Short mmCIF file of C-alpha atoms in Angstrom, two decimals:
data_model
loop_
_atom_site.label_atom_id
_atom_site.label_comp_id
_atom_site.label_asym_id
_atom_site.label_seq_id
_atom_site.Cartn_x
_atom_site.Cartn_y
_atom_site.Cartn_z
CA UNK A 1 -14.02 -49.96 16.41
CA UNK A 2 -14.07 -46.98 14.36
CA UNK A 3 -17.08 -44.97 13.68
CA UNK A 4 -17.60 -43.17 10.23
CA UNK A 5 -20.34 -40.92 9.38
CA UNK A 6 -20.92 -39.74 5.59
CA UNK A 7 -19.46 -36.57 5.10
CA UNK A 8 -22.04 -33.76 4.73
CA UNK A 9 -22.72 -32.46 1.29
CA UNK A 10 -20.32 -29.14 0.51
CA UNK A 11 -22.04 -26.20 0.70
CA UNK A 12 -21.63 -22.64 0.20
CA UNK A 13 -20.41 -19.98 2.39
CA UNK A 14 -23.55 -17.61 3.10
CA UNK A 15 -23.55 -14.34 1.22
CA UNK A 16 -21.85 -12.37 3.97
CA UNK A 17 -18.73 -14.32 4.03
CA UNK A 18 -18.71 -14.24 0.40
CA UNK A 19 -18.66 -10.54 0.87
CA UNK A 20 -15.80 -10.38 3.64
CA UNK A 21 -13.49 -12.74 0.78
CA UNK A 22 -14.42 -10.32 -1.67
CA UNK A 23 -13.75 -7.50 0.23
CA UNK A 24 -10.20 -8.62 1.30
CA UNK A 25 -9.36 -9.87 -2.37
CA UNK A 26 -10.18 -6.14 -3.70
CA UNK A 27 -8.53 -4.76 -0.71
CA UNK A 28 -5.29 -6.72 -1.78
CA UNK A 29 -5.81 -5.70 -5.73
CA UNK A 30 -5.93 -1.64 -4.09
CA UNK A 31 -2.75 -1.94 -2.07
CA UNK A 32 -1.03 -4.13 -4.94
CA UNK A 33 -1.82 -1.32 -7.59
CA UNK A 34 -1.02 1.40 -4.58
CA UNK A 35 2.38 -0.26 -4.48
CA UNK A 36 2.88 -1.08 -8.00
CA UNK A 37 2.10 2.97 -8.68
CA UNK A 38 4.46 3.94 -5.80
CA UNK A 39 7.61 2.06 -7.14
CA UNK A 40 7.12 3.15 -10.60
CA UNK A 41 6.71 7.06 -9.76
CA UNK A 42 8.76 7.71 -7.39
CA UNK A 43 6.95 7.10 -4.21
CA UNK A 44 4.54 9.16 -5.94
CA UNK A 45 1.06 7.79 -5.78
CA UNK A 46 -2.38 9.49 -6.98
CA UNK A 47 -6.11 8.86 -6.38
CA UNK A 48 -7.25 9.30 -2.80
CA UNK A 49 -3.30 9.50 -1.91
CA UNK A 50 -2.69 11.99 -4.10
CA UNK A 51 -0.16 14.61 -2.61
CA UNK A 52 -0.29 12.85 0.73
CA UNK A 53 3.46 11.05 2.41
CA UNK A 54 3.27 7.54 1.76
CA UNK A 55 5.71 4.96 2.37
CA UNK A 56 5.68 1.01 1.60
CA UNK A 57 6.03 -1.18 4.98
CA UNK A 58 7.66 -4.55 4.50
CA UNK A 59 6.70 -6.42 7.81
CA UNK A 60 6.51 -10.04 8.53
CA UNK A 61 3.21 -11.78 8.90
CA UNK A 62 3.00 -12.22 12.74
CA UNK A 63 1.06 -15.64 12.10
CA UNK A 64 2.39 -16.84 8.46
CA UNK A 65 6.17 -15.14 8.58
CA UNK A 66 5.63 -14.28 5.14
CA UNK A 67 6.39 -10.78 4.14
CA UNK A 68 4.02 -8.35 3.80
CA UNK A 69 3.86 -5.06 2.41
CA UNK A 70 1.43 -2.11 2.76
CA UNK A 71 1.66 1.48 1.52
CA UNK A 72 1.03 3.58 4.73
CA UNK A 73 0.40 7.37 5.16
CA UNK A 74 3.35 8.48 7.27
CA UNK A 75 4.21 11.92 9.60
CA UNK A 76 7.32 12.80 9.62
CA UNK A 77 7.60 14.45 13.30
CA UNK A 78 10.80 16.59 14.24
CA UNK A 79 12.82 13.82 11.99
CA UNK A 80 11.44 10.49 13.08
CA UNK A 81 8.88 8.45 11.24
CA UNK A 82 5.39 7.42 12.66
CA UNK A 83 2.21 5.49 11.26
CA UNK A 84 -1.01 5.38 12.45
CA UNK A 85 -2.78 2.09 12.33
CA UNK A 86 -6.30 3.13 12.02
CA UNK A 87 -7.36 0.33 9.24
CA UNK A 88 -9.02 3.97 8.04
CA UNK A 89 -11.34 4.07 11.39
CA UNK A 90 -12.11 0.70 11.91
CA UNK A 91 -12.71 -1.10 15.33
CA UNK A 92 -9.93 -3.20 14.66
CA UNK A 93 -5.86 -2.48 14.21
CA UNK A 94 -5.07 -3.15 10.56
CA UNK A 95 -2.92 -6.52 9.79
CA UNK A 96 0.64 -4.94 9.32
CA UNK A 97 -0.02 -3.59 13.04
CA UNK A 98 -0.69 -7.16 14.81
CA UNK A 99 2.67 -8.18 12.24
CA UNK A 100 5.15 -5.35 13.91
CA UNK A 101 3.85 -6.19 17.45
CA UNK A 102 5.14 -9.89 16.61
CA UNK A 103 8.19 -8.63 14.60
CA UNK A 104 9.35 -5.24 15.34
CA UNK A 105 12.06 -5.55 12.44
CA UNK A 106 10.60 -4.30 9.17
CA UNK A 107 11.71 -2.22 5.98
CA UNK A 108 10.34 1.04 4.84
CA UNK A 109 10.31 2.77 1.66
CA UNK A 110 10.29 6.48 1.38
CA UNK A 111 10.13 8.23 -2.37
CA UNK A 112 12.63 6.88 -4.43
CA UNK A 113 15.51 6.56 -1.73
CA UNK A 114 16.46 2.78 -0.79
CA UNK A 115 14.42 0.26 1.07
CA UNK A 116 16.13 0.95 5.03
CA UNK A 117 15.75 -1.55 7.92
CA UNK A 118 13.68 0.02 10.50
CA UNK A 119 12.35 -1.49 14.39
CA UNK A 120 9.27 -0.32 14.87
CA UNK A 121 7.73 0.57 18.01
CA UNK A 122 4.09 0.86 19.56
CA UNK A 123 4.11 4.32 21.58
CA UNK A 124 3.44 4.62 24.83
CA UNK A 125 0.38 6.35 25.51
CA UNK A 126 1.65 9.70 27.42
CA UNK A 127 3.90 9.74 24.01
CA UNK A 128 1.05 9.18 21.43
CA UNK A 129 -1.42 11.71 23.10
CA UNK A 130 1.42 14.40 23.00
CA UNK A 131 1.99 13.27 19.06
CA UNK A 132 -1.24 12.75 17.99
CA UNK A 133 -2.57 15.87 17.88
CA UNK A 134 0.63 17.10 15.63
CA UNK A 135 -0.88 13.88 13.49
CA UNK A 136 -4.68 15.57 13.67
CA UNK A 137 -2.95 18.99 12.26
CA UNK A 138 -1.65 17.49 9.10
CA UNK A 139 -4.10 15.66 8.33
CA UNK A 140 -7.37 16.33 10.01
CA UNK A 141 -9.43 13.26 8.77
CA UNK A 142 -7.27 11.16 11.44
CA UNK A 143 -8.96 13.22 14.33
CA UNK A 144 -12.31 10.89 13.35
CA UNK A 145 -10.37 8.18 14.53
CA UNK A 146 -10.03 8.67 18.07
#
């Protein structure tokens, strides 16, 4: 025998989560535009980037495995490439972080120069603490981070 209750009324999500959806839809719109501004000039990108090394991270989604792309600040460090993922000083590792732990293959694009095949790598800590402060020196806002 089967058991069937009557499916509760739908209801809407309280304000708050209304306010995280919102949030991540405008948070898409600002790294679509970011993007979008980035391929057309360049790599060149203005507003609060204005001036400051950006490149545009293809990853794959570590749950989805749909590709992904963020512009990221970048330091380039005697030659080699490095990101931060500070989600700009949240308590929690931006998306594209948790999709490069899962899939270390990505693509990056620099300035106008072809999209490259990169593996990315999370440092080991002796190795970020020796880098990071080199990171803290160019731009000083990522010492608020720590």
């Amino acid at each position: 025998m089967i058991h069937a209750r009557h499916p509760r009324p739908a209801r809407r999500l309280p304000p708050y989560h209304e306010d995280v959806a919102d949030q991540m839809g405008e948070e898409r719109d600002f790294n679509q535009r970011n993007i979008d501004e980035f391929r057309a000039n360049g790599g060149k990108v203005g507003g609060q980037f204005e001036g400051f090394p950006l490149l545009l991270l293809t990853s794959t989604g570590a749950k989805s495995g749909e590709q992904r792309i963020n512009p990221i600040a970048y330091f380039d460090i005697d030659g080699a490439i490095y990101v931060v993922g500070s989600a700009a000083g949240r308590d929690r590792d931006p998306a594209w972080a948790f999709n490069i732990r899962a899939h270390p293959d990505a693509v990056v694009e620099i300035g106008s120069d072809p999209p490259r095949p990169v593996t990315a790598r999370e440092l080991p800590r002796e190795e970020r603490d020796r880098l990071y402060p080199r990171i803290v020196e160019q731009a000083p806002g990522f010492g608020d981070y720590e």
